[in-house]
């Protein structure tokens, strides 16, 4: 996973070591970013107690509680850097607003996320192995152990 930098000129967070024509400051190396992302996925999708979180019915957790939970694992990051990690996530796994954070999808615990219905797209591409194709063609794409 790429490292996260902060631009010395404009303050933007980026995955590039240079921004605005100048060297950016490293704030989170790629390895640490990956480990934090995995902890977030585990706690926000499957087991909130890993970080000592209380999720509401919609899957939201308090950002400061997440930061404190990460600290217990030795990851001392600010809410601002957590926001950068979430914003720069290429798969859109998480969302953050009003001092709260949640996983957008992939839950195995019960949450009540309202997903938008797409009425426009008519073709869905699903990456899987050929062994799964007969089942998908007859049953459709199923959530399996996931909620959605």
Short mmCIF file of C-alpha atoms in Angstrom, two decimals:
data_model
loop_
_atom_site.label_atom_id
_atom_site.label_comp_id
_atom_site.label_asym_id
_atom_site.label_seq_id
_atom_site.Cartn_x
_atom_site.Cartn_y
_atom_site.Cartn_z
CA UNK A 1 0.00 0.00 0.00
CA UNK A 2 1.26 3.49 -0.78
CA UNK A 3 2.51 5.84 1.92
CA UNK A 4 0.61 9.02 2.81
CA UNK A 5 2.30 12.41 2.66
CA UNK A 6 1.24 15.94 3.54
CA UNK A 7 2.12 18.78 1.22
CA UNK A 8 4.37 21.37 2.88
CA UNK A 9 2.80 24.18 0.81
CA UNK A 10 -0.94 23.56 0.66
CA UNK A 11 -1.40 21.00 3.48
CA UNK A 12 -3.18 18.45 1.25
CA UNK A 13 -2.72 14.77 1.94
CA UNK A 14 -1.44 12.77 -1.00
CA UNK A 15 0.16 9.47 -1.95
CA UNK A 16 2.91 11.32 -3.81
CA UNK A 17 6.21 12.29 -2.19
CA UNK A 18 6.09 15.59 -4.06
CA UNK A 19 3.17 18.03 -4.23
CA UNK A 20 2.92 21.65 -5.31
CA UNK A 21 6.43 21.33 -6.73
CA UNK A 22 8.03 20.59 -3.37
CA UNK A 23 8.81 17.61 -1.17
CA UNK A 24 5.88 16.44 0.95
CA UNK A 25 6.22 15.24 4.54
CA UNK A 26 5.72 11.51 5.18
CA UNK A 27 2.90 11.06 7.72
CA UNK A 28 2.08 7.36 7.33
CA UNK A 29 4.31 4.73 5.69
CA UNK A 30 2.67 2.16 3.43
CA UNK A 31 3.15 -0.79 5.77
CA UNK A 32 1.60 1.02 8.72
CA UNK A 33 -1.22 2.25 6.50
CA UNK A 34 -1.97 -1.32 5.44
CA UNK A 35 -2.00 -2.60 9.02
CA UNK A 36 -4.29 0.23 10.17
CA UNK A 37 -6.62 -0.35 7.22
CA UNK A 38 -6.87 -4.05 8.11
CA UNK A 39 -7.66 -3.22 11.75
CA UNK A 40 -10.33 -0.78 10.58
CA UNK A 41 -11.89 -3.42 8.32
CA UNK A 42 -11.87 -6.00 11.10
CA UNK A 43 -13.39 -3.70 13.70
CA UNK A 44 -15.88 -1.78 11.53
CA UNK A 45 -17.08 -4.79 9.50
CA UNK A 46 -16.75 -7.82 11.74
CA UNK A 47 -15.68 -7.30 15.35
CA UNK A 48 -15.95 -3.81 16.90
CA UNK A 49 -14.53 -5.03 20.23
CA UNK A 50 -11.08 -5.37 18.59
CA UNK A 51 -10.74 -1.59 18.89
CA UNK A 52 -13.17 -1.28 21.81
CA UNK A 53 -15.83 0.34 19.64
CA UNK A 54 -19.57 0.69 20.07
CA UNK A 55 -21.20 0.86 16.65
CA UNK A 56 -24.67 2.35 16.30
CA UNK A 57 -27.36 0.53 14.31
CA UNK A 58 -26.06 2.12 11.09
CA UNK A 59 -22.49 0.96 11.70
CA UNK A 60 -21.06 4.32 12.79
CA UNK A 61 -18.30 4.61 15.41
CA UNK A 62 -16.93 7.73 17.07
CA UNK A 63 -13.70 8.85 15.35
CA UNK A 64 -11.97 9.61 18.66
CA UNK A 65 -12.86 6.10 19.91
CA UNK A 66 -11.26 4.64 16.75
CA UNK A 67 -8.13 6.76 17.29
CA UNK A 68 -7.96 5.56 20.93
CA UNK A 69 -8.48 1.96 19.84
CA UNK A 70 -5.68 2.19 17.29
CA UNK A 71 -3.42 3.66 19.98
CA UNK A 72 -3.80 0.44 21.99
CA UNK A 73 -2.13 -1.34 19.07
CA UNK A 74 0.70 1.19 18.96
CA UNK A 75 -0.68 3.31 16.10
CA UNK A 76 -0.67 6.90 17.30
CA UNK A 77 -2.44 8.83 14.55
CA UNK A 78 -4.67 11.87 14.65
CA UNK A 79 -8.27 12.07 13.49
CA UNK A 80 -6.96 14.19 10.61
CA UNK A 81 -4.59 11.45 9.43
CA UNK A 82 -7.37 8.88 9.83
CA UNK A 83 -9.49 11.10 7.58
CA UNK A 84 -6.66 11.20 5.02
CA UNK A 85 -6.38 7.40 5.10
CA UNK A 86 -10.13 7.10 4.51
CA UNK A 87 -10.23 9.75 1.77
CA UNK A 88 -7.30 8.20 -0.10
CA UNK A 89 -8.65 4.65 0.11
CA UNK A 90 -8.93 3.55 -3.53
CA UNK A 91 -11.77 1.10 -2.88
CA UNK A 92 -13.96 3.47 -0.90
CA UNK A 93 -14.15 1.04 2.02
CA UNK A 94 -14.97 3.66 4.65
CA UNK A 95 -16.79 6.92 5.08
CA UNK A 96 -16.36 9.62 7.67
CA UNK A 97 -18.65 12.50 8.63
CA UNK A 98 -19.75 14.46 11.66
CA UNK A 99 -17.03 12.96 13.84
CA UNK A 100 -18.02 9.39 12.99
CA UNK A 101 -16.62 6.67 10.74
CA UNK A 102 -18.02 3.43 9.31
CA UNK A 103 -17.31 0.73 6.78
CA UNK A 104 -19.44 1.17 3.66
CA UNK A 105 -19.79 -2.53 2.83
CA UNK A 106 -18.64 -6.06 3.63
CA UNK A 107 -20.17 -6.42 7.10
CA UNK A 108 -20.68 -9.77 8.78
CA UNK A 109 -22.29 -8.07 11.79
CA UNK A 110 -25.79 -6.65 11.63
CA UNK A 111 -25.89 -3.01 10.54
CA UNK A 112 -28.64 -1.08 8.79
CA UNK A 113 -26.87 0.78 6.01
CA UNK A 114 -29.17 2.16 3.33
CA UNK A 115 -27.53 1.58 -0.01
CA UNK A 116 -28.55 3.62 -3.04
CA UNK A 117 -30.31 1.67 -5.78
CA UNK A 118 -28.81 2.16 -9.23
CA UNK A 119 -31.60 2.26 -11.81
CA UNK A 120 -29.28 3.17 -14.71
CA UNK A 121 -26.52 0.57 -14.93
CA UNK A 122 -27.64 -2.55 -16.79
CA UNK A 123 -24.43 -4.61 -16.81
CA UNK A 124 -22.58 -5.72 -13.67
CA UNK A 125 -19.03 -7.00 -13.80
CA UNK A 126 -18.05 -9.30 -10.95
CA UNK A 127 -14.51 -10.59 -10.56
CA UNK A 128 -14.46 -14.24 -9.53
CA UNK A 129 -13.02 -17.61 -10.52
CA UNK A 130 -14.56 -19.62 -13.37
CA UNK A 131 -15.48 -22.35 -10.86
CA UNK A 132 -18.07 -19.98 -9.35
CA UNK A 133 -19.65 -19.04 -12.68
CA UNK A 134 -22.36 -21.76 -12.85
CA UNK A 135 -23.64 -20.85 -9.39
CA UNK A 136 -23.59 -17.11 -10.10
CA UNK A 137 -25.41 -17.59 -13.40
CA UNK A 138 -28.16 -19.64 -11.75
CA UNK A 139 -28.46 -17.90 -8.35
CA UNK A 140 -27.04 -14.44 -9.02
CA UNK A 141 -24.39 -12.65 -6.97
CA UNK A 142 -25.10 -13.48 -3.32
CA UNK A 143 -23.81 -11.72 -0.20
CA UNK A 144 -22.60 -15.09 1.21
CA UNK A 145 -21.48 -14.34 4.81
CA UNK A 146 -21.71 -10.59 4.23
CA UNK A 147 -24.75 -8.46 4.98
CA UNK A 148 -25.02 -6.97 1.48
#
